[in-house]
Amino acid sequence: MESAAAREARGAEAPRPPAPPPSPSEPPPTPRARPRLVFRTQLAHGSPTGKIEGFTNVRELYAKIAEAFGIAPTEILFCTLNSHKVDMQKLLGGQIGLEDFIFAHVRGETKEVEVTKTEDALGLTITDNGAGYAFIKRIKEGSIINRIEAVCVGDSIEAINDHSIVGCRHYEVAKMLRELPKSQPFTLRLVQPKRAFDMIGQRSRSSKCPMEAKVTSGRETLRLRSGGAATVEEVPSEFEEEASRRVDDLLESYMGIRDPELASTMVETSKKTTSVQEFARHLDSVLGEFAFPDEFVVEVWAAIGEAREACG
């Protein structure tokens, strides 16, 4: 039998409010609009400042620059970031800082030089612009090419023995030069970038491989890819920068090329693998056209591991 105290306590309980009706499903939030990425650009030998946007790879970048200045895209040899000089440490690679200023170096004078290959190596390091032109990135001190004053860093190699190499990748051009027979003269047809008055007579060369200058600004960069759309990414970590630099050094020593974008792609590939064998298989699937020798792949894997240890 319920006591009076129990009945009083039960009567004092506040009635529970009815459960609210289920709210109608809310539409998903509208994704934030991606900001327009607008870059400032000039022709390196002198021009008004133009603005470009809407490109996703190097070829489209060159087309936008060409459109801004009323020239053909094939007139552009290469681009540098934040400097109008032929400075290979400021060369545009696979990444552009969102505040970087782009300078386009266009075709200047054409010249032909005769070279006799008296040694196995000519002393050239080749890179390319990602749009069909291979050019000289470094000249080794004391080398065969170093003794030919007409050849300069920044010169585009247009033909070897009158055979056009326009459209060839840097590693293909480096291979052609390595395979030229010794003691037999050959000709190089070169195109030098058009220079402003204060750049006349400039002949830059290097026997060392200094760390590439950082060309990014802020915390984000626009990553240009040879295949697929460009993406806005965080500035590479200390490990990624150090590993890419070491891989780029190996590319130069093994193949006579420098290519920061290729080096970065190899570092990215390594992060998806746990052994050198798996790394080699992934490289074959992603970069099979390079046909990297096994000993090179092993050295790249070791260099990336050393960079990881060095950066903690």
Short mmCIF file of C-alpha atoms in Angstrom, two decimals, residues 39-162:
data_model
loop_
_atom_site.label_atom_id
_atom_site.label_comp_id
_atom_site.label_asym_id
_atom_site.label_seq_id
_atom_site.Cartn_x
_atom_site.Cartn_y
_atom_site.Cartn_z
CA PHE A 39 49.66 34.96 -60.57
CA ARG A 40 51.66 37.96 -61.75
CA THR A 41 54.06 37.47 -64.65
CA GLN A 42 56.53 39.33 -66.84
CA LEU A 43 58.82 38.50 -69.75
CA ALA A 44 62.29 38.21 -68.24
CA HIS A 45 63.94 40.59 -70.73
CA GLY A 46 61.38 43.28 -69.89
CA SER A 47 57.63 43.79 -70.28
CA PRO A 48 54.56 45.15 -68.48
CA THR A 49 53.16 42.95 -65.71
CA GLY A 50 50.44 40.54 -66.74
CA LYS A 51 48.10 38.37 -64.68
CA ILE A 52 47.32 34.72 -65.42
CA GLU A 53 45.03 32.09 -63.92
CA GLY A 54 43.21 28.89 -64.76
CA PHE A 55 46.13 26.60 -65.68
CA THR A 56 46.63 23.06 -64.39
CA ASN A 57 50.00 22.05 -65.86
CA VAL A 58 53.14 23.59 -67.35
CA ARG A 59 51.90 23.56 -70.94
CA GLU A 60 48.75 25.42 -69.94
CA LEU A 61 50.86 27.83 -67.87
CA TYR A 62 52.98 28.65 -70.92
CA ALA A 63 49.85 29.09 -73.03
CA LYS A 64 48.43 31.56 -70.50
CA ILE A 65 51.68 33.54 -70.38
CA ALA A 66 51.86 33.58 -74.17
CA GLU A 67 48.27 34.80 -74.38
CA ALA A 68 48.98 37.58 -71.88
CA PHE A 69 51.85 38.93 -73.99
CA GLY A 70 50.65 38.07 -77.49
CA ILE A 71 53.39 35.56 -78.31
CA ALA A 72 53.41 31.88 -79.28
CA PRO A 73 53.77 29.38 -76.39
CA THR A 74 56.73 27.82 -78.25
CA GLU A 75 58.64 31.10 -77.76
CA ILE A 76 58.95 30.35 -74.02
CA LEU A 77 62.07 28.37 -73.09
CA PHE A 78 61.60 28.23 -69.31
CA CYS A 79 60.41 30.26 -66.33
CA THR A 80 62.06 31.46 -63.15
CA LEU A 81 60.40 32.53 -59.93
CA ASN A 82 60.98 35.91 -58.29
CA SER A 83 64.01 36.72 -60.47
CA HIS A 84 64.33 37.87 -64.08
CA LYS A 85 67.87 36.48 -64.30
CA VAL A 86 68.91 33.14 -65.80
CA ASP A 87 69.22 31.69 -62.29
CA MET A 88 68.83 27.92 -62.21
CA GLN A 89 68.27 28.00 -58.45
CA LYS A 90 65.07 29.96 -59.11
CA LEU A 91 63.87 27.70 -61.92
CA LEU A 92 60.16 26.94 -61.97
CA GLY A 93 59.74 23.24 -61.26
CA GLY A 94 56.67 21.39 -60.09
CA GLN A 95 55.56 23.92 -57.47
CA ILE A 96 54.71 27.61 -57.43
CA GLY A 97 54.24 29.55 -54.20
CA LEU A 98 50.89 31.32 -54.17
CA GLU A 99 52.67 34.68 -53.98
CA ASP A 100 55.50 33.91 -56.42
CA PHE A 101 56.16 36.19 -59.41
CA ILE A 102 56.71 34.28 -62.67
CA PHE A 103 59.32 35.46 -65.20
CA ALA A 104 59.18 33.86 -68.66
CA HIS A 105 62.43 33.56 -70.61
CA VAL A 106 61.79 33.57 -74.36
CA ARG A 107 63.81 32.57 -77.40
CA GLY A 108 66.73 34.81 -78.28
CA GLU A 109 69.58 34.21 -80.72
CA THR A 110 70.30 30.82 -82.28
CA LYS A 111 73.91 29.63 -82.39
CA GLU A 112 75.78 26.52 -83.50
CA VAL A 113 78.90 25.15 -81.84
CA GLU A 114 81.17 22.29 -82.83
CA VAL A 115 82.26 19.99 -80.04
CA THR A 116 84.80 17.17 -80.04
CA LYS A 117 84.12 14.60 -77.35
CA THR A 118 87.56 13.89 -75.90
CA GLU A 119 86.17 12.42 -72.66
CA ASP A 120 83.22 10.22 -71.74
CA ALA A 121 81.37 13.10 -70.05
CA LEU A 122 80.75 16.48 -71.65
CA GLY A 123 80.14 18.17 -68.28
CA LEU A 124 76.52 19.11 -68.94
CA THR A 125 73.49 18.71 -66.68
CA ILE A 126 70.25 18.77 -68.66
CA THR A 127 66.73 19.62 -67.53
CA ASP A 128 63.58 20.42 -69.47
CA ASN A 129 60.69 22.84 -69.27
CA GLY A 130 57.95 20.21 -69.30
CA ALA A 131 56.70 21.51 -72.64
CA GLY A 132 59.15 20.19 -75.22
CA TYR A 133 62.43 22.07 -74.66
CA ALA A 134 65.54 20.60 -73.01
CA PHE A 135 68.13 23.08 -71.81
CA ILE A 136 71.43 23.32 -69.95
CA LYS A 137 71.07 23.64 -66.20
CA ARG A 138 74.69 23.24 -65.10
CA ILE A 139 78.16 23.24 -66.68
CA LYS A 140 80.89 21.48 -64.75
CA GLU A 141 84.09 23.41 -64.18
CA GLY A 142 87.02 22.10 -66.24
CA SER A 143 84.77 20.04 -68.52
CA ILE A 144 84.72 19.92 -72.33
CA ILE A 145 81.72 22.25 -72.50
CA ASN A 146 83.28 24.57 -69.93
CA ARG A 147 86.02 25.33 -72.45
CA ILE A 148 83.52 26.50 -75.11
CA GLU A 149 82.67 30.09 -74.24
CA ALA A 150 79.65 30.21 -76.56
CA VAL A 151 77.75 27.63 -74.49
CA CYS A 152 75.91 29.03 -71.47
CA VAL A 153 73.62 27.83 -68.70
CA GLY A 154 70.04 28.41 -69.85
CA ASP A 155 70.74 27.62 -73.52
CA SER A 156 68.08 25.38 -75.04
CA ILE A 157 69.42 22.43 -77.06
CA GLU A 158 67.43 22.49 -80.30
CA ALA A 159 69.38 19.98 -82.40
CA ILE A 160 72.31 17.54 -82.26
CA ASN A 161 74.04 17.11 -85.63
CA ASP A 162 71.05 18.80 -87.32
#
